[in-house]
PDB file of C-alpha atoms and ligand atoms in Angstrom:
ATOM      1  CA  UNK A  16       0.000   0.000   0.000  1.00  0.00           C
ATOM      2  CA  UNK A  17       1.556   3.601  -1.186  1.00  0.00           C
ATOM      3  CA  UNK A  18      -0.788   5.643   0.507  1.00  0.00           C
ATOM      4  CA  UNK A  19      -0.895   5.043   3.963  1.00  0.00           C
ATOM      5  CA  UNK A  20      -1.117   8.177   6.073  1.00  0.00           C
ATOM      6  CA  UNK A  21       2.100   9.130   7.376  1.00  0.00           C
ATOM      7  CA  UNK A  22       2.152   9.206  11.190  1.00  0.00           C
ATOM      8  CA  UNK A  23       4.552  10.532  13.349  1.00  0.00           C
ATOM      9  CA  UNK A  24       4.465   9.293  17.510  1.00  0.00           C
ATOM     10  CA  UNK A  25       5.969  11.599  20.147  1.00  0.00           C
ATOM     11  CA  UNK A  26       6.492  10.410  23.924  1.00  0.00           C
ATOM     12  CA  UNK A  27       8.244  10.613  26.885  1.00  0.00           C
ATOM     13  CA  UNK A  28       8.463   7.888  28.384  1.00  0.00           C
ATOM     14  CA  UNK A  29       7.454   3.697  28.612  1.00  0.00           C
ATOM     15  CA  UNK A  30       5.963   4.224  24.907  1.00  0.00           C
ATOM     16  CA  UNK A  31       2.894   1.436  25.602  1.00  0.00           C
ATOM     17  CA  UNK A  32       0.397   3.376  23.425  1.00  0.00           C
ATOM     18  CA  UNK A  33       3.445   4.288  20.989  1.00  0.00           C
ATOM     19  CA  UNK A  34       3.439   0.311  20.930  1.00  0.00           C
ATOM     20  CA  UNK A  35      -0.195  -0.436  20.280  1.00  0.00           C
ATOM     21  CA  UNK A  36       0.170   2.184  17.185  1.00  0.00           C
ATOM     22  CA  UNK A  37       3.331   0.109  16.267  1.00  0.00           C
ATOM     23  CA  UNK A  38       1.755  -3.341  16.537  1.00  0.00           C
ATOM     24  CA  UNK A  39      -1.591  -2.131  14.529  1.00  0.00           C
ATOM     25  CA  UNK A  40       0.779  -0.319  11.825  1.00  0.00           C
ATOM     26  CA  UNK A  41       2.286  -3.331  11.471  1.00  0.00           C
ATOM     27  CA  UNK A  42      -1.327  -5.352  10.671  1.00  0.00           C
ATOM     28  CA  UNK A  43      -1.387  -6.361   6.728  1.00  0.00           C
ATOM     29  CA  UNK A  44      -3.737  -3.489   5.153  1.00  0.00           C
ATOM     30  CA  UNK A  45      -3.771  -1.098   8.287  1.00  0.00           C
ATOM     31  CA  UNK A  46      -3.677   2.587   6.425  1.00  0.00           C
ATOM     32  CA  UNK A  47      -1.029   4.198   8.317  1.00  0.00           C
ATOM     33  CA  UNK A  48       2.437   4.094   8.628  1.00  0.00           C
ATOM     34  CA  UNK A  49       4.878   5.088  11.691  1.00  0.00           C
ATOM     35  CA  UNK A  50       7.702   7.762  10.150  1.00  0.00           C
ATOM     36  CA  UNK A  51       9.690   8.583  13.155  1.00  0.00           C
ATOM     37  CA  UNK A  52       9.647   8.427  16.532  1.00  0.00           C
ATOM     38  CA  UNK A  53      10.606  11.113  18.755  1.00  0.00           C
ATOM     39  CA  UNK A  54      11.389  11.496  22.630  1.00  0.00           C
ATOM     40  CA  UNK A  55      12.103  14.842  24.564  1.00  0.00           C
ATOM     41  CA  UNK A  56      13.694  12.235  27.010  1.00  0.00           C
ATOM     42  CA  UNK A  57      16.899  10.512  26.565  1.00  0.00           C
ATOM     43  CA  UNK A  58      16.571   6.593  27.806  1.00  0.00           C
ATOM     44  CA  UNK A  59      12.648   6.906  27.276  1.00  0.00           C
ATOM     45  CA  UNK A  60      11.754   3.098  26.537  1.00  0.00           C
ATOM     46  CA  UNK A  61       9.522   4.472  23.740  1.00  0.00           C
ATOM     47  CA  UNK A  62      12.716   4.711  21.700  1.00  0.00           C
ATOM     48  CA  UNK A  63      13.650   1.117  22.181  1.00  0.00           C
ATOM     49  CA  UNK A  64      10.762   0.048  21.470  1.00  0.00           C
ATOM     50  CA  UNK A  65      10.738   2.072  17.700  1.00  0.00           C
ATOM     51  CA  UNK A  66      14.553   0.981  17.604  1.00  0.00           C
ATOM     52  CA  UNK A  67      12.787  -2.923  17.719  1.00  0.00           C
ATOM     53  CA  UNK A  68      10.112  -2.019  15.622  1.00  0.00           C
ATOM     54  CA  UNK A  69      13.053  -0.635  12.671  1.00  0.00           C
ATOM     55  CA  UNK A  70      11.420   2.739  13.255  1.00  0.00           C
ATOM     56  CA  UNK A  71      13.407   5.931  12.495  1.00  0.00           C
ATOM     57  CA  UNK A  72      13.870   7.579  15.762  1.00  0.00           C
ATOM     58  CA  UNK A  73      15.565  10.620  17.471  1.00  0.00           C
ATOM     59  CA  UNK A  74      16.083  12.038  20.970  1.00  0.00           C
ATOM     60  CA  UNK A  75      15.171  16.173  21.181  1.00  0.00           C
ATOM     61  CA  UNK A  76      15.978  16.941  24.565  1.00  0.00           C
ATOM     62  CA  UNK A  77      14.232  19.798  25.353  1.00  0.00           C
ATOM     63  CA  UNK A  78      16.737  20.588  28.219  1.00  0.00           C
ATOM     64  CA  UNK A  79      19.235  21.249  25.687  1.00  0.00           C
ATOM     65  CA  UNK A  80      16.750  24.089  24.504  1.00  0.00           C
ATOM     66  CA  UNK A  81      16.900  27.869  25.407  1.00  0.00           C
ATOM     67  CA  UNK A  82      12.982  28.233  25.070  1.00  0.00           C
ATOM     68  CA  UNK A  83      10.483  26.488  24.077  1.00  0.00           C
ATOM     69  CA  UNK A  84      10.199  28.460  20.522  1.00  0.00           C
ATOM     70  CA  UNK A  85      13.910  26.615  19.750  1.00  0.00           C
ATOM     71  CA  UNK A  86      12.869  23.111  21.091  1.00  0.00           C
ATOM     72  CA  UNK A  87       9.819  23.108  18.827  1.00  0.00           C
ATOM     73  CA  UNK A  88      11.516  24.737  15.940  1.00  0.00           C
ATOM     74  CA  UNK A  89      14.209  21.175  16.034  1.00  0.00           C
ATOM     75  CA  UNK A  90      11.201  19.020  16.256  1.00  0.00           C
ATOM     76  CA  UNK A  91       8.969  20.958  13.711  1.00  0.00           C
ATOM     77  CA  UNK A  92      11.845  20.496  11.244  1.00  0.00           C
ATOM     78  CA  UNK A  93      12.194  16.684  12.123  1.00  0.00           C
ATOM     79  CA  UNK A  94       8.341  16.070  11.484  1.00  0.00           C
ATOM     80  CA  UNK A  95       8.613  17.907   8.100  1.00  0.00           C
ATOM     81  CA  UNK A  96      11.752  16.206   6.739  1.00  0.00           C
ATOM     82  CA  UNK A  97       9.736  12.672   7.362  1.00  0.00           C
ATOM     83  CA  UNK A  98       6.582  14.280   5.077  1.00  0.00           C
ATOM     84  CA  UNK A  99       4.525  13.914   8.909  1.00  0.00           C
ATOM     85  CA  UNK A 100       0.970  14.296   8.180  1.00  0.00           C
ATOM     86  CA  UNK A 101      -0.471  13.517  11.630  1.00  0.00           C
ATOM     87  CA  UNK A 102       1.431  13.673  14.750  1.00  0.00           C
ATOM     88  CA  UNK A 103       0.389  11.298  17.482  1.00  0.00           C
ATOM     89  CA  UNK A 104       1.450  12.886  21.284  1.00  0.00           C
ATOM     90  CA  UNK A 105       1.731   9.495  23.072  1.00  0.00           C
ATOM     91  CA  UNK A 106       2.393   9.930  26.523  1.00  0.00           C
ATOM     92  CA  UNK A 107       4.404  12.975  25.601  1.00  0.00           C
ATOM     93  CA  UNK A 108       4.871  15.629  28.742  1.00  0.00           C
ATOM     94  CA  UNK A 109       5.549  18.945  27.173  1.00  0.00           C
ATOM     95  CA  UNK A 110       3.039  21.317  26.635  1.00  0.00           C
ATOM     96  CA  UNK A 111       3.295  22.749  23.388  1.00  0.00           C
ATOM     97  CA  UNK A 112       3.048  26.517  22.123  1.00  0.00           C
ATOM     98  CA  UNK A 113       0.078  28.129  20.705  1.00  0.00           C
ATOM     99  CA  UNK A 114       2.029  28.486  17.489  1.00  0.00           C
ATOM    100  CA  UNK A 115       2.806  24.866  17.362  1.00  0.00           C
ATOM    101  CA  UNK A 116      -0.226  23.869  17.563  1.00  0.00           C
ATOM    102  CA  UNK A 117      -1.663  26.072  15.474  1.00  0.00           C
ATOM    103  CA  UNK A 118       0.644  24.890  12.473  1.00  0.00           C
ATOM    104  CA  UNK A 119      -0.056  21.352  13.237  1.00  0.00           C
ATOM    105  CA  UNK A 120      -3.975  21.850  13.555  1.00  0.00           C
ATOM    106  CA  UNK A 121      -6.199  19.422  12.516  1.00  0.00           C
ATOM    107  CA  UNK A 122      -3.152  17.040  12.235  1.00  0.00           C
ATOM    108  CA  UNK A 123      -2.005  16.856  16.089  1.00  0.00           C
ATOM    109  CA  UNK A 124      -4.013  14.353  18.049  1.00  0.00           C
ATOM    110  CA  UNK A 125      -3.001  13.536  21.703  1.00  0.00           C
ATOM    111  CA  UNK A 126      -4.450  10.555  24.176  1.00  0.00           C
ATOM    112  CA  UNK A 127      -5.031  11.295  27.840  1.00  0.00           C
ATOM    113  CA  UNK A 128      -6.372   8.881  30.482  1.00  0.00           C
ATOM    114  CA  UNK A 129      -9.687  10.648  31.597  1.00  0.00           C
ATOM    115  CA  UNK A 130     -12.993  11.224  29.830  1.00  0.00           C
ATOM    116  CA  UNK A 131     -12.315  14.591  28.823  1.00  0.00           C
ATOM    117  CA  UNK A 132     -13.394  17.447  29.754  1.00  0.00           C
ATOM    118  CA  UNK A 133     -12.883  15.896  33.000  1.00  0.00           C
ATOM    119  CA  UNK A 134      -9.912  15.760  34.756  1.00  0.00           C
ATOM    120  CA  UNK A 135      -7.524  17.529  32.648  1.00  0.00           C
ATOM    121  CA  UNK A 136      -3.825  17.793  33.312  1.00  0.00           C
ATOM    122  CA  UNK A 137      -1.442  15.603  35.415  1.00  0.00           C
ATOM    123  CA  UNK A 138      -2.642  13.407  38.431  1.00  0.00           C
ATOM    124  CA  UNK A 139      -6.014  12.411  36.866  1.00  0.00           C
ATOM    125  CA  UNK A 140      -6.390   8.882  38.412  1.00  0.00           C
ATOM    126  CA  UNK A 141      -5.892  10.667  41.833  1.00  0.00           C
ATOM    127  CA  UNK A 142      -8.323  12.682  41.283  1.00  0.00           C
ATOM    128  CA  UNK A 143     -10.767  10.413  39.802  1.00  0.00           C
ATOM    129  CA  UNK A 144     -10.897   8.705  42.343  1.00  0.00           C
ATOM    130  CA  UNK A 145     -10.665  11.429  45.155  1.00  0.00           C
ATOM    131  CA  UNK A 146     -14.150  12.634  43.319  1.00  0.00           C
ATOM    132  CA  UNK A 147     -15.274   9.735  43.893  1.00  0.00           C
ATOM    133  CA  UNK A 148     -16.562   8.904  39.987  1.00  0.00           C
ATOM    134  CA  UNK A 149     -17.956   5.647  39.589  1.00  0.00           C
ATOM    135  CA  UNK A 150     -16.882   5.451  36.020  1.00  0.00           C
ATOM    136  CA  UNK A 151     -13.389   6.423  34.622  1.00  0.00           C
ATOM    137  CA  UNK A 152     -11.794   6.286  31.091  1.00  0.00           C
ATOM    138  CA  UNK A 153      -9.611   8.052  28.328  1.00  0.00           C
ATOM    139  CA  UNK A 154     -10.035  10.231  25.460  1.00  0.00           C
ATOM    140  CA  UNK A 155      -8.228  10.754  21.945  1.00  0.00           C
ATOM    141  CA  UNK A 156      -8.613  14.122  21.000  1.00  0.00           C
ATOM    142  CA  UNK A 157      -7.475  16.344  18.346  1.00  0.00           C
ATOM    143  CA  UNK A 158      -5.235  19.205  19.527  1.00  0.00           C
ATOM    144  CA  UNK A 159      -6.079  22.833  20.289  1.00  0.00           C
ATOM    145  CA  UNK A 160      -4.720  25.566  22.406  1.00  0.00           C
ATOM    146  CA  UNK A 161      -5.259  25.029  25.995  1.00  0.00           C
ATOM    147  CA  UNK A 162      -3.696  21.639  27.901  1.00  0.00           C
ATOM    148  CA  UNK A 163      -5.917  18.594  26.938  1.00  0.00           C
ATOM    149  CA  UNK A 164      -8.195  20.419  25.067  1.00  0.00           C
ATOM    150  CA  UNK A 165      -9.887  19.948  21.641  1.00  0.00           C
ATOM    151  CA  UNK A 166     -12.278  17.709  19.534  1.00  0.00           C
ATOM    152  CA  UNK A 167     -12.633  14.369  20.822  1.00  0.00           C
ATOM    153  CA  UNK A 168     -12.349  11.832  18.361  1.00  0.00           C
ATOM    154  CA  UNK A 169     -13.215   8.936  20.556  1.00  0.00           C
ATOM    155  CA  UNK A 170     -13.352   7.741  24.087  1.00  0.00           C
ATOM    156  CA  UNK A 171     -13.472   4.605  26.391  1.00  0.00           C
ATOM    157  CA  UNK A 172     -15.034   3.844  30.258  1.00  0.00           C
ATOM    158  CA  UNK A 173     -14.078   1.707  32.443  1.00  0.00           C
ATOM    159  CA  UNK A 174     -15.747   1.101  36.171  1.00  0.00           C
ATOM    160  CA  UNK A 175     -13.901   2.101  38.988  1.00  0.00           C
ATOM    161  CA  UNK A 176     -13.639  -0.142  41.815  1.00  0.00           C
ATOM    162  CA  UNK A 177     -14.546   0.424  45.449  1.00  0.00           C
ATOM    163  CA  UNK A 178     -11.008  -0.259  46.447  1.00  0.00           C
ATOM    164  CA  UNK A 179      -9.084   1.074  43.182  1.00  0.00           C
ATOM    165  CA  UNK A 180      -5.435   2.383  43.710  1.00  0.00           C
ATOM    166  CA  UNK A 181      -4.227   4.657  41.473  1.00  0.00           C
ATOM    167  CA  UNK A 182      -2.321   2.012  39.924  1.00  0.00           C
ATOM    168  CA  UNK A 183      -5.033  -0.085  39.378  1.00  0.00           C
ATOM    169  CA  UNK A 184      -7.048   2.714  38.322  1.00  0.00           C
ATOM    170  CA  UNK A 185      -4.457   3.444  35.299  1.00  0.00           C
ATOM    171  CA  UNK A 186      -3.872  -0.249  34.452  1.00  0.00           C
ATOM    172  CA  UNK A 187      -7.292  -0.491  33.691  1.00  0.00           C
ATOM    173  CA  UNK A 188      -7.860   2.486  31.805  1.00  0.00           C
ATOM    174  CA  UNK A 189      -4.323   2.379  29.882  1.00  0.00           C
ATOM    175  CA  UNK A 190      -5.893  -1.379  28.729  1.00  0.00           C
ATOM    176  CA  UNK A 191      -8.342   0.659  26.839  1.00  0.00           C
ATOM    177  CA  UNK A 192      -5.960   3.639  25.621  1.00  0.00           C
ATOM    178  CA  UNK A 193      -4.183   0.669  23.620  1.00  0.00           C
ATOM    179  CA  UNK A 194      -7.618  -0.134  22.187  1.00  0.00           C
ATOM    180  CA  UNK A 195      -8.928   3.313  21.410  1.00  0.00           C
ATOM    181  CA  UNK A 196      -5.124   4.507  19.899  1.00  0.00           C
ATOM    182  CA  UNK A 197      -5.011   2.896  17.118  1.00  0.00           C
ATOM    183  CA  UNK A 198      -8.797   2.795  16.906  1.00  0.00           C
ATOM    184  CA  UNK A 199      -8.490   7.015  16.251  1.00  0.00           C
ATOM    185  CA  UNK A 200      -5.848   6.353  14.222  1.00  0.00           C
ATOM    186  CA  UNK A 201      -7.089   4.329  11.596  1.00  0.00           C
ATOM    187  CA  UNK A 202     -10.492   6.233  11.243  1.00  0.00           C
ATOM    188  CA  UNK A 203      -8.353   9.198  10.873  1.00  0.00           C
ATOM    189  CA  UNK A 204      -6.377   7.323   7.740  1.00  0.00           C
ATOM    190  CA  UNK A 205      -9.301   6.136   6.402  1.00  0.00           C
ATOM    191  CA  UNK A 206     -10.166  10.101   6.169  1.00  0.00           C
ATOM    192  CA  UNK A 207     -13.446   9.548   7.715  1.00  0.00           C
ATOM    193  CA  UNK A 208     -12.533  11.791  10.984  1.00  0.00           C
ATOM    194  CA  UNK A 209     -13.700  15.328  10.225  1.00  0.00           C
ATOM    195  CA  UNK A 210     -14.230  18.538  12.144  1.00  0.00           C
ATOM    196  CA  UNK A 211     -17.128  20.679  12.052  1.00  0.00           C
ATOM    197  CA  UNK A 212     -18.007  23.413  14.412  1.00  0.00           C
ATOM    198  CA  UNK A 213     -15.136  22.550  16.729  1.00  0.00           C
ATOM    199  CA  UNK A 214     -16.758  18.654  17.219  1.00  0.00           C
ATOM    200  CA  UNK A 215     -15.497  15.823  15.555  1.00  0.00           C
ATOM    201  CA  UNK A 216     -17.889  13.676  13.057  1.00  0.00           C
ATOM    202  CA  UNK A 217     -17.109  10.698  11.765  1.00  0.00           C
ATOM    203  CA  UNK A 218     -18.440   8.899   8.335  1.00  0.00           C
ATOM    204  CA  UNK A 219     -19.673   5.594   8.652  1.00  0.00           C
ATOM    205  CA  UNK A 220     -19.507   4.273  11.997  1.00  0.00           C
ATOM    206  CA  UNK A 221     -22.263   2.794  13.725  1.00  0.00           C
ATOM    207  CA  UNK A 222     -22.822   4.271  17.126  1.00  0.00           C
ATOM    208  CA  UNK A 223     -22.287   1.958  20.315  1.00  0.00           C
ATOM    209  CA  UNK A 224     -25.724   2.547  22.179  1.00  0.00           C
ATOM    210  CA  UNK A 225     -25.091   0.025  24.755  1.00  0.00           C
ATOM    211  CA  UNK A 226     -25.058   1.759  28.334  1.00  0.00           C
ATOM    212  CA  UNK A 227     -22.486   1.597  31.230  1.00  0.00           C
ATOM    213  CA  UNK A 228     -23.801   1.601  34.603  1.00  0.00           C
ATOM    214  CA  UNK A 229     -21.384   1.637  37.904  1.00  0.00           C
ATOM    215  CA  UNK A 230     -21.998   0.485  40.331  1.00  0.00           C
ATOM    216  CA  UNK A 231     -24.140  -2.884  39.741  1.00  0.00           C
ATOM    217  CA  UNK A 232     -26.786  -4.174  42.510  1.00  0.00           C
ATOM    218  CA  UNK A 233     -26.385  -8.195  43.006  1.00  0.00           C
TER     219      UNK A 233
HETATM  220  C1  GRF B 318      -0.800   7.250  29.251  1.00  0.00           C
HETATM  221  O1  GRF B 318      -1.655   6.994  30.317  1.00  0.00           O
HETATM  222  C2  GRF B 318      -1.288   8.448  28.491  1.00  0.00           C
HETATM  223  O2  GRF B 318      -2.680   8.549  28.480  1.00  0.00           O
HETATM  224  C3  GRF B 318      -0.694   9.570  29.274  1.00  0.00           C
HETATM  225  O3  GRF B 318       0.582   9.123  29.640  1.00  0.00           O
HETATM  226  C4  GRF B 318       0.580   7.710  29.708  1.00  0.00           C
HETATM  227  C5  GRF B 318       1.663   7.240  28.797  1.00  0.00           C
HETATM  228  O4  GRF B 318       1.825   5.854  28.837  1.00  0.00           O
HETATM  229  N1  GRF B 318      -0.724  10.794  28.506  1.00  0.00           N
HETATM  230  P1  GRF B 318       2.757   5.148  27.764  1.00  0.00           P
HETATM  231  O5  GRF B 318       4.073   5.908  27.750  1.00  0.00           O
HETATM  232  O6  GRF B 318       2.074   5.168  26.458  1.00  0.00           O
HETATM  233  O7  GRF B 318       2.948   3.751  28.298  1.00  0.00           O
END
């Protein structure tokens, strides 16, 4: 296949979801391709794992960076010499500029483990579960300004359990992130992800009516 979308996978860190895009990518007829890898983090496993996989792969350290402008600048220049056309933030923990993102618009998509809007920003299985929610999950979502915000392109609950740890908590969600990754990613190859009025639609899927209740009576 020649016209697979080109995808390039940032992260920071153990790389799981950057491995659930690798494994799908790999799948015979699967219509998007992994370009290059990048980590802000030198010895992020992410990078072994696209090393394994025979993925091109670099290390931008953003501590080596003045500003954020300059760190940005290195990686906006790596995305472009690969011919990106949809960057995948993967467990990546920068925040990126308002002029980054507004470049990579429509083509930056990012995974974080709440249901957005809820919960944004770091510690979200804490707080989860110091709200108390009885229900828990994660969100793909296309990039815009503003940390873990734009159009939600899909989304997955789980339960949470009376005696959840955090750990637990995020084991059970990040389960599902692997699922709904590259889920998001090939609806988005197959060009049937669009945006309209700041909400995603998407062509020929059927709707999953069935209903998620949490607790359950015996
Ligand atoms: C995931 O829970 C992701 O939602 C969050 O960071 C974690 C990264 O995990 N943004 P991994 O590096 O993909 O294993």
């Amino acid at each position: 296949m020649t016209d697979r979308l080109k995808v390039a996978v940032l992260v920071s860190g153990h790389g799981s979801n950057l491995q659930a895009l690798i494994d799908a990518c790999q799948k015979p007829g699967f219509p998007a391709q992994i370009v290059r890898v990048i980590s802000n983090v030198k010895g992020a496993f992410g990078i072994q794992r696209a090393l394994k996989a025979g993925i091109p792969h670099s290390v931008i350290d953003h501590l080596k960076f003045e500003n954020r402008t300059d760190f940005e600048a290195q990686i906006n220049d790596e995305l472009e010499s690969c011919s990106a056309e949809l960057v995948c933030l993967a467990g990546f923990m920068r925040l990126l500029t308002g002029s980054f993102v507004k470049k990579w618009r429509g083509r930056l998509v990012n995974i974080h483990p709440s249901l957005l809007p809820a919960f944004k920003g770091l510690d979200t299985h804490a707080r989860a579960l110091a709200a108390g929610v009885k229900i828990a999950g994660c969100t793909i979502h296309y990039v815009s300004q503003g940390m873990d915000a734009g159009p939600i392109i899909a989304q997955a609950a789980v339960p949470v359990m009376p005696n959840d740890s955090e750990d637990i908590l995020a084991a059970r969600i990040l389960q599902q992130e692997h699922i709904i990754f590259p889920l998001a990613l090939k609806m988005i190859a197959e060009r049937r992800v669009k945006i309209e009025d700041g909400r995603v639609h998407i062509d020929g899927i059927t709707p999953n009516n069935s209903v998620i209740i949490s607790p359950v009576l015996n």
